[in-house]
C-alpha cells in the first residue's frame, strides 16, 4: 500500500536523507591533515579514505536504488542506514589506517541510500514545477548541513579529537533510522519481480539508451560532481598551502555553502515568475564564469583564501540554478523505475566526483589540480546542456506529459 506525504514532509525527509552523504564528507575533511599525524600515515593514504567513501557511495547506489523498487523505500533505507551506522562505529574505533579505510568504505555504502531514495520519493508523488520546487527546497536545506559541517567538524576536532567526528556520524545514523521509522511513509508498491537479473539489466539498459536521461544527468554530474571532486583538494590547498587551521578551514567553507544557499533562495523567488528550465542557462553562466576565474587564479596567482573561495562560491551559486530542473528532467520519463533511475543518476554524479579526486591525485599539486579539473567539470556541464536541448527538440515529450511536468521547451 502506497501513501502520499505532504510537500513539506517530503522536502524535509528528502533533504535529511540527501544531506547525509555530503555531511559525512564535509564533517570529515578538516580532520584529514590531523589523521595523517594521528596514524603516522601518508597524505596519500588519508586521501584514499575519501576515494573509498566516494567509491562505496557511487557503486552502492546501483544496489540501494533498485532494492528500493523491489522491497520498498522504507525497508531499503533502514537496511542501508544500519550499514552506515556500522561503518561509523568502525571508523570511530579504528586502531589502524586499514580499519579506518574499511570503515569509510562501509559508510559510503550505507549513505548511498539517502541520495537514491530522496529523489525517488519525490518522483513517486510529484511531477513538474511542484517536483522542481521540492528539489529546490531540498537544495536549500542541503546547503545548511554541509555549511555547518566543516565548522562543526573543526570545532569537534579541536576540542575532542578526531574520533568525535565519527561519533557525530553515529548520531546522524540513529536520527535517520528514527525519522524513517516514524515519519516516512511508503510511497511505492514493492515489486519483487524487479529484483531478478533480467529486469534489472533491462531497466539500466533503458536508462543508458535514453539520451534525455544521459544528457540531463551529465549536466548534473558536471555541476554537482565538481563539489565532490574539490572536497578532495580544498583541505590541502587551504590548510596545506594557504595556511589555515582546521577550524579556520571549517569557517571558511561557509563561504561556499553560503553562496549555494543564496542561490537556492534566489531560485525559489525566481520560480514565482520564471519556469525552472529558464533558470538553467543563468546557472550555467555562473558556472562558466567561475570556471574561467578559477583557472586563471590557480595558474597565475599564489593561492590565497579569496582567490580560491571566490570562484568556488560563484560556482556553487550557479549549481543552485541548475539542480531543480535538470534532476526533474532526468527522472520524469521513468516513473516505473524511479529508484533505479535515481540510482543511475547518483552513480554517474558520484563517479564524476571520484574521477575528479583520482585526477587530482595524479596531478599531485593541489592548487594546479583545482584550477584544471574543476573548470573541466564546468565545461562538461555546459556542453551536456547543449546536448540535452538538442535531444529534447528531436524527441519532445508528448503534449500532455510536457504540460503536466513543465518540461516543454520554449521552442516547441
Short mmCIF file of C-alpha atoms in Angstrom, two decimals:
data_model
loop_
_atom_site.label_atom_id
_atom_site.label_comp_id
_atom_site.label_asym_id
_atom_site.label_seq_id
_atom_site.Cartn_x
_atom_site.Cartn_y
_atom_site.Cartn_z
CA UNK A 1 0.00 0.00 0.00
CA UNK A 2 1.38 3.39 -1.03
CA UNK A 3 0.68 6.62 0.80
CA UNK A 4 1.32 10.25 -0.05
CA UNK A 5 3.19 12.67 2.15
CA UNK A 6 2.78 16.43 2.09
CA UNK A 7 5.14 18.56 0.05
CA UNK A 8 6.71 19.89 3.25
CA UNK A 9 7.27 16.48 4.83
CA UNK A 10 8.71 15.10 1.61
CA UNK A 11 11.06 18.10 1.38
CA UNK A 12 12.30 17.76 4.97
CA UNK A 13 12.79 13.98 4.90
CA UNK A 14 14.30 14.12 1.41
CA UNK A 15 16.70 16.88 2.46
CA UNK A 16 17.83 14.97 5.54
CA UNK A 17 18.48 11.79 3.56
CA UNK A 18 20.26 13.58 0.71
CA UNK A 19 22.37 15.63 3.11
CA UNK A 20 23.67 12.59 4.99
CA UNK A 21 26.26 11.73 2.34
CA UNK A 22 27.71 15.23 1.79
CA UNK A 23 27.59 15.99 5.52
CA UNK A 24 29.57 12.83 6.26
CA UNK A 25 32.18 14.07 3.82
CA UNK A 26 32.21 17.75 4.83
CA UNK A 27 32.32 16.94 8.55
CA UNK A 28 35.37 14.80 7.98
CA UNK A 29 37.52 16.99 5.73
CA UNK A 30 39.00 19.27 8.45
CA UNK A 31 40.40 16.17 10.17
CA UNK A 32 42.32 14.85 7.16
CA UNK A 33 45.67 16.55 7.90
CA UNK A 34 45.34 15.56 11.59
CA UNK A 35 44.70 11.92 10.65
CA UNK A 36 47.98 11.86 8.73
CA UNK A 37 49.73 12.62 12.03
CA UNK A 38 47.46 10.52 14.28
CA UNK A 39 48.09 7.31 12.33
CA UNK A 40 51.68 8.22 11.37
CA UNK A 41 50.49 7.67 7.83
CA UNK A 42 50.93 9.33 4.46
CA UNK A 43 48.82 12.04 2.88
CA UNK A 44 48.03 9.63 0.02
CA UNK A 45 46.63 7.01 2.42
CA UNK A 46 44.33 9.52 4.12
CA UNK A 47 43.17 10.83 0.74
CA UNK A 48 42.27 7.24 -0.05
CA UNK A 49 39.67 7.35 2.74
CA UNK A 50 37.75 9.88 0.65
CA UNK A 51 38.22 7.88 -2.53
CA UNK A 52 36.89 4.71 -0.90
CA UNK A 53 33.95 6.65 0.54
CA UNK A 54 33.17 8.01 -2.92
CA UNK A 55 33.57 4.58 -4.49
CA UNK A 56 31.30 2.86 -1.97
CA UNK A 57 28.75 5.65 -2.28
CA UNK A 58 28.77 5.58 -6.09
CA UNK A 59 28.55 1.84 -6.70
CA UNK A 60 26.19 1.04 -3.80
CA UNK A 61 23.60 3.41 -5.24
CA UNK A 62 23.09 0.91 -8.05
CA UNK A 63 22.03 -1.60 -5.39
CA UNK A 64 20.16 0.66 -2.97
CA UNK A 65 18.08 2.31 -5.70
CA UNK A 66 17.00 -0.96 -7.29
CA UNK A 67 16.39 -2.52 -3.86
CA UNK A 68 14.03 0.35 -3.01
CA UNK A 69 11.98 -0.53 -6.11
CA UNK A 70 11.96 -4.19 -5.08
CA UNK A 71 11.22 -4.13 -1.32
CA UNK A 72 10.05 -0.54 -0.82
CA UNK A 73 11.63 2.79 0.06
CA UNK A 74 11.39 2.43 3.86
CA UNK A 75 12.89 -1.07 4.32
CA UNK A 76 15.74 -0.31 1.91
CA UNK A 77 16.54 2.93 3.73
CA UNK A 78 16.60 1.23 7.14
CA UNK A 79 18.89 -1.56 5.90
CA UNK A 80 21.43 0.86 4.47
CA UNK A 81 21.26 3.19 7.46
CA UNK A 82 22.24 0.20 9.62
CA UNK A 83 25.24 -0.33 7.32
CA UNK A 84 26.16 3.36 7.66
CA UNK A 85 25.95 3.05 11.45
CA UNK A 86 28.29 0.05 11.40
CA UNK A 87 30.80 1.94 9.24
CA UNK A 88 30.70 4.97 11.56
CA UNK A 89 31.49 2.77 14.57
CA UNK A 90 34.34 1.06 12.69
CA UNK A 91 35.89 4.43 11.85
CA UNK A 92 35.43 5.84 15.37
CA UNK A 93 37.27 2.92 16.97
CA UNK A 94 39.77 2.33 14.16
CA UNK A 95 43.11 1.12 15.58
CA UNK A 96 44.86 1.49 12.22
CA UNK A 97 44.59 3.17 8.84
CA UNK A 98 43.41 -0.10 7.32
CA UNK A 99 40.37 -0.26 9.61
CA UNK A 100 39.70 3.44 9.01
CA UNK A 101 39.73 2.82 5.25
CA UNK A 102 37.31 -0.09 5.66
CA UNK A 103 35.03 1.97 7.87
CA UNK A 104 34.87 4.80 5.35
CA UNK A 105 34.06 2.34 2.58
CA UNK A 106 31.21 0.84 4.64
CA UNK A 107 29.98 4.35 5.48
CA UNK A 108 29.84 5.26 1.80
CA UNK A 109 27.86 2.11 1.02
CA UNK A 110 25.32 2.89 3.74
CA UNK A 111 24.97 6.59 2.95
CA UNK A 112 24.22 5.85 -0.72
CA UNK A 113 20.56 5.12 0.02
CA UNK A 114 19.87 8.71 1.04
CA UNK A 115 20.55 10.12 -2.41
CA UNK A 116 18.58 7.49 -4.29
CA UNK A 117 15.52 7.27 -2.05
CA UNK A 118 15.17 11.03 -1.57
CA UNK A 119 14.82 11.64 -5.31
CA UNK A 120 12.65 8.55 -5.75
CA UNK A 121 10.08 9.61 -3.13
CA UNK A 122 9.76 12.96 -4.89
CA UNK A 123 9.18 11.27 -8.27
CA UNK A 124 6.74 8.78 -6.68
CA UNK A 125 4.46 11.58 -5.55
CA UNK A 126 5.07 14.77 -7.53
CA UNK A 127 5.91 15.99 -11.04
CA UNK A 128 6.62 19.22 -12.88
CA UNK A 129 7.00 22.53 -11.11
CA UNK A 130 5.96 21.00 -7.79
CA UNK A 131 8.76 18.44 -8.06
CA UNK A 132 11.24 21.19 -9.03
CA UNK A 133 10.09 23.25 -6.05
CA UNK A 134 10.71 20.30 -3.71
CA UNK A 135 14.12 19.70 -5.29
CA UNK A 136 14.90 23.36 -4.71
CA UNK A 137 13.77 23.13 -1.08
CA UNK A 138 15.92 20.01 -0.66
CA UNK A 139 18.81 22.01 -2.10
CA UNK A 140 18.09 24.86 0.28
CA UNK A 141 18.16 22.55 3.30
CA UNK A 142 21.09 20.65 1.83
CA UNK A 143 23.11 23.87 1.86
CA UNK A 144 22.69 24.21 5.62
CA UNK A 145 24.12 20.79 6.55
CA UNK A 146 27.37 20.94 4.55
CA UNK A 147 27.70 24.62 5.51
CA UNK A 148 27.70 23.87 9.22
CA UNK A 149 29.55 20.55 8.96
CA UNK A 150 33.13 21.75 8.34
CA UNK A 151 32.74 24.27 11.16
CA UNK A 152 31.30 21.62 13.47
CA UNK A 153 33.99 19.16 12.39
CA UNK A 154 36.75 21.69 13.00
CA UNK A 155 35.42 22.54 16.45
CA UNK A 156 34.95 18.87 17.41
CA UNK A 157 38.46 18.11 16.19
CA UNK A 158 39.95 20.93 18.25
CA UNK A 159 38.00 20.13 21.42
CA UNK A 160 37.65 16.35 21.49
CA UNK A 161 39.91 14.85 18.81
CA UNK A 162 39.27 13.14 15.51
CA UNK A 163 37.16 10.30 16.96
CA UNK A 164 34.42 12.75 17.98
CA UNK A 165 33.72 13.43 14.30
CA UNK A 166 32.72 9.83 13.74
CA UNK A 167 30.62 9.76 16.91
CA UNK A 168 28.65 12.65 15.41
CA UNK A 169 28.02 10.43 12.37
CA UNK A 170 26.79 7.66 14.68
CA UNK A 171 24.25 10.17 15.99
CA UNK A 172 23.17 11.06 12.44
CA UNK A 173 22.63 7.37 11.66
CA UNK A 174 20.42 6.86 14.70
CA UNK A 175 18.46 10.01 13.89
CA UNK A 176 17.92 8.82 10.30
CA UNK A 177 16.59 5.44 11.46
CA UNK A 178 14.18 7.18 13.85
CA UNK A 179 12.94 9.58 11.15
CA UNK A 180 12.36 6.84 8.57
CA UNK A 181 10.65 4.53 11.06
CA UNK A 182 8.20 7.06 12.46
CA UNK A 183 7.74 9.82 9.89
CA UNK A 184 8.43 8.50 6.38
CA UNK A 185 5.52 6.80 4.59
CA UNK A 186 5.91 4.12 1.94
CA UNK A 187 5.46 5.81 -1.45
CA UNK A 188 5.84 2.87 -3.83
CA UNK A 189 4.29 -0.57 -4.21
CA UNK A 190 7.17 -3.07 -3.84
CA UNK A 191 7.68 -5.27 -6.90
CA UNK A 192 9.91 -8.25 -6.22
CA UNK A 193 9.98 -9.15 -9.92
CA UNK A 194 12.24 -6.13 -10.44
CA UNK A 195 14.86 -7.84 -8.30
CA UNK A 196 15.58 -10.51 -10.92
CA UNK A 197 18.68 -10.10 -13.04
CA UNK A 198 16.75 -9.76 -16.30
CA UNK A 199 14.54 -6.82 -15.25
CA UNK A 200 17.48 -5.12 -13.50
CA UNK A 201 19.61 -5.14 -16.64
CA UNK A 202 16.60 -4.18 -18.76
CA UNK A 203 15.98 -1.13 -16.54
CA UNK A 204 19.59 0.04 -16.71
CA UNK A 205 19.65 -0.59 -20.47
CA UNK A 206 16.53 1.55 -20.86
CA UNK A 207 18.19 4.40 -18.95
CA UNK A 208 21.52 4.25 -20.77
CA UNK A 209 19.81 4.23 -24.17
CA UNK A 210 17.77 7.34 -23.38
CA UNK A 211 19.70 10.43 -24.50
CA UNK A 212 17.41 12.72 -22.47
CA UNK A 213 18.42 10.89 -19.30
CA UNK A 214 22.11 10.77 -20.15
CA UNK A 215 22.41 14.40 -21.21
CA UNK A 216 20.49 15.82 -18.24
CA UNK A 217 22.40 13.57 -15.84
CA UNK A 218 25.74 14.70 -17.26
CA UNK A 219 24.73 18.33 -16.71
CA UNK A 220 24.24 17.47 -13.04
CA UNK A 221 27.44 15.40 -12.93
CA UNK A 222 29.49 18.32 -14.22
CA UNK A 223 27.90 20.74 -11.77
CA UNK A 224 27.44 18.75 -8.56
CA UNK A 225 30.32 16.37 -9.27
CA UNK A 226 32.64 19.36 -9.03
CA UNK A 227 31.60 19.87 -5.40
CA UNK A 228 32.61 16.32 -4.53
CA UNK A 229 35.83 16.50 -6.53
CA UNK A 230 37.04 19.73 -4.96
CA UNK A 231 36.37 18.33 -1.48
CA UNK A 232 39.48 16.20 -2.03
CA UNK A 233 41.55 19.27 -2.98
CA UNK A 234 40.37 22.22 -0.87
CA UNK A 235 41.67 20.98 2.54
CA UNK A 236 45.18 20.57 1.14
CA UNK A 237 45.07 23.92 -0.70
CA UNK A 238 43.60 25.99 2.14
CA UNK A 239 45.25 24.19 5.08
CA UNK A 240 48.44 22.94 3.43
CA UNK A 241 49.26 25.89 1.12
CA UNK A 242 47.28 28.92 2.32
CA UNK A 243 47.99 28.03 5.97
CA UNK A 244 44.53 27.94 7.55
CA UNK A 245 43.97 25.92 10.73
CA UNK A 246 41.31 23.16 10.59
CA UNK A 247 38.89 25.43 12.49
CA UNK A 248 39.58 28.34 10.12
CA UNK A 249 39.08 25.99 7.18
CA UNK A 250 35.71 24.92 8.56
CA UNK A 251 34.60 28.51 8.98
CA UNK A 252 35.96 29.44 5.57
CA UNK A 253 33.90 26.74 3.87
CA UNK A 254 30.81 28.66 4.96
CA UNK A 255 31.53 30.90 2.00
CA UNK A 256 30.89 28.09 -0.47
CA UNK A 257 27.76 26.90 1.30
CA UNK A 258 26.56 30.47 1.78
CA UNK A 259 26.74 31.12 -1.96
CA UNK A 260 24.89 27.87 -2.64
CA UNK A 261 22.22 28.71 -0.08
CA UNK A 262 21.85 32.19 -1.58
CA UNK A 263 21.40 30.55 -4.97
CA UNK A 264 18.63 28.26 -3.74
CA UNK A 265 16.80 31.19 -2.13
CA UNK A 266 17.13 33.19 -5.36
CA UNK A 267 15.81 30.27 -7.40
CA UNK A 268 12.82 29.83 -5.10
CA UNK A 269 11.91 33.50 -5.53
CA UNK A 270 12.53 33.50 -9.29
CA UNK A 271 10.36 30.40 -9.82
CA UNK A 272 7.36 32.59 -8.99
CA UNK A 273 7.92 34.37 -12.30
CA UNK A 274 10.03 32.01 -14.41
CA UNK A 275 9.92 28.30 -15.23
CA UNK A 276 12.64 26.15 -13.65
CA UNK A 277 14.03 25.42 -17.11
CA UNK A 278 14.52 29.13 -17.88
CA UNK A 279 16.88 29.40 -14.91
CA UNK A 280 19.29 26.69 -16.08
CA UNK A 281 21.21 28.86 -18.61
CA UNK A 282 21.61 31.51 -15.91
CA UNK A 283 23.18 28.96 -13.59
CA UNK A 284 25.46 27.64 -16.31
CA UNK A 285 26.63 31.20 -17.00
CA UNK A 286 27.74 31.50 -13.38
CA UNK A 287 29.44 28.10 -13.57
CA UNK A 288 31.24 29.09 -16.77
CA UNK A 289 32.43 32.42 -15.33
CA UNK A 290 33.61 30.72 -12.12
CA UNK A 291 35.48 28.08 -14.13
CA UNK A 292 37.39 30.70 -16.12
CA UNK A 293 38.18 32.70 -12.96
CA UNK A 294 39.36 29.62 -11.05
CA UNK A 295 41.58 28.51 -13.93
CA UNK A 296 43.19 31.95 -14.02
CA UNK A 297 43.73 32.41 -10.27
CA UNK A 298 45.12 28.92 -9.67
CA UNK A 299 47.55 29.07 -12.58
CA UNK A 300 48.58 32.74 -12.47
CA UNK A 301 48.43 33.68 -8.77
CA UNK A 302 49.74 32.30 -5.49
CA UNK A 303 46.86 30.57 -3.65
CA UNK A 304 45.03 32.84 -1.21
CA UNK A 305 41.73 32.42 0.59
CA UNK A 306 39.76 34.78 -1.68
CA UNK A 307 41.47 33.68 -4.90
CA UNK A 308 40.36 30.13 -4.09
CA UNK A 309 36.97 30.59 -2.45
CA UNK A 310 35.53 33.44 -4.53
CA UNK A 311 35.29 31.39 -7.77
CA UNK A 312 34.33 28.28 -5.78
CA UNK A 313 31.46 30.26 -4.24
CA UNK A 314 30.25 31.60 -7.61
CA UNK A 315 30.35 28.04 -8.99
CA UNK A 316 28.19 26.86 -6.07
CA UNK A 317 25.75 29.74 -6.68
CA UNK A 318 25.30 28.57 -10.27
CA UNK A 319 24.72 24.95 -9.23
CA UNK A 320 21.61 26.01 -7.30
CA UNK A 321 20.05 27.27 -10.55
CA UNK A 322 20.81 24.06 -12.44
CA UNK A 323 19.78 21.32 -9.99
CA UNK A 324 15.95 21.59 -9.65
CA UNK A 325 15.06 21.42 -13.33
CA UNK A 326 17.76 19.02 -14.50
CA UNK A 327 17.04 16.47 -11.75
CA UNK A 328 13.33 16.63 -12.54
CA UNK A 329 14.03 16.34 -16.28
CA UNK A 330 16.18 13.24 -15.78
CA UNK A 331 13.61 11.46 -13.59
CA UNK A 332 10.31 12.36 -15.26
CA UNK A 333 10.29 9.74 -18.07
CA UNK A 334 10.79 6.84 -15.63
CA UNK A 335 8.02 6.63 -13.00
CA UNK A 336 8.04 2.82 -13.28
CA UNK A 337 11.72 2.57 -12.25
CA UNK A 338 12.17 5.77 -10.24
CA UNK A 339 14.52 4.14 -7.74
CA UNK A 340 16.73 2.69 -10.46
CA UNK A 341 16.76 6.00 -12.39
CA UNK A 342 17.73 7.87 -9.24
CA UNK A 343 20.44 5.28 -8.56
CA UNK A 344 21.96 5.60 -12.01
CA UNK A 345 21.84 9.40 -11.80
CA UNK A 346 23.59 9.32 -8.45
CA UNK A 347 26.13 6.77 -9.68
CA UNK A 348 27.14 8.95 -12.61
CA UNK A 349 27.21 12.05 -10.40
CA UNK A 350 29.38 10.45 -7.71
CA UNK A 351 31.59 8.74 -10.27
CA UNK A 352 32.36 12.18 -11.65
CA UNK A 353 33.49 13.23 -8.17
CA UNK A 354 35.55 10.05 -7.82
CA UNK A 355 37.16 10.67 -11.20
CA UNK A 356 37.97 14.24 -10.20
CA UNK A 357 39.61 13.06 -6.98
CA UNK A 358 41.64 10.44 -8.86
CA UNK A 359 42.80 13.02 -11.42
CA UNK A 360 43.78 15.37 -8.57
CA UNK A 361 45.94 12.63 -7.07
CA UNK A 362 47.63 12.13 -10.46
CA UNK A 363 48.30 15.87 -10.86
CA UNK A 364 49.85 15.92 -7.38
CA UNK A 365 49.87 19.70 -6.87
CA UNK A 366 46.52 20.58 -5.18
CA UNK A 367 46.26 24.17 -6.49
CA UNK A 368 47.08 23.13 -10.05
CA UNK A 369 44.57 20.29 -9.84
CA UNK A 370 41.87 22.62 -8.53
CA UNK A 371 42.47 25.13 -11.33
CA UNK A 372 42.39 22.48 -14.05
CA UNK A 373 39.92 19.78 -13.04
CA UNK A 374 37.06 21.94 -11.71
CA UNK A 375 36.95 24.19 -14.83
CA UNK A 376 36.88 20.97 -16.85
CA UNK A 377 33.78 19.90 -14.93
CA UNK A 378 32.16 23.26 -15.68
CA UNK A 379 32.83 22.88 -19.40
CA UNK A 380 31.39 19.35 -19.37
CA UNK A 381 28.20 20.60 -17.71
CA UNK A 382 27.70 23.37 -20.28
CA UNK A 383 28.35 21.08 -23.26
CA UNK A 384 25.96 18.46 -21.86
CA UNK A 385 23.20 21.06 -21.58
CA UNK A 386 23.52 21.86 -25.28
CA UNK A 387 23.22 18.11 -25.96
CA UNK A 388 20.13 17.97 -23.74
CA UNK A 389 18.47 20.88 -25.60
CA UNK A 390 19.17 19.23 -28.94
CA UNK A 391 17.82 15.90 -27.68
CA UNK A 392 14.56 17.37 -26.40
CA UNK A 393 13.99 19.23 -29.67
CA UNK A 394 14.48 15.99 -31.60
CA UNK A 395 12.44 13.84 -29.17
CA UNK A 396 9.89 16.10 -27.47
CA UNK A 397 7.68 14.78 -24.71
CA UNK A 398 4.05 14.18 -25.54
CA UNK A 399 1.90 17.29 -25.14
CA UNK A 400 0.06 16.08 -22.02
CA UNK A 401 3.25 14.99 -20.32
CA UNK A 402 5.05 18.16 -21.24
CA UNK A 403 2.23 20.30 -19.93
CA UNK A 404 1.95 18.30 -16.74
CA UNK A 405 5.64 18.26 -15.98
CA UNK A 406 6.55 21.74 -17.09
CA UNK A 407 9.29 20.34 -19.28
CA UNK A 408 8.21 21.69 -22.68
CA UNK A 409 10.97 23.60 -24.36
CA UNK A 410 10.25 27.21 -25.23
CA UNK A 411 11.00 26.46 -28.86
CA UNK A 412 8.39 23.73 -29.16
#
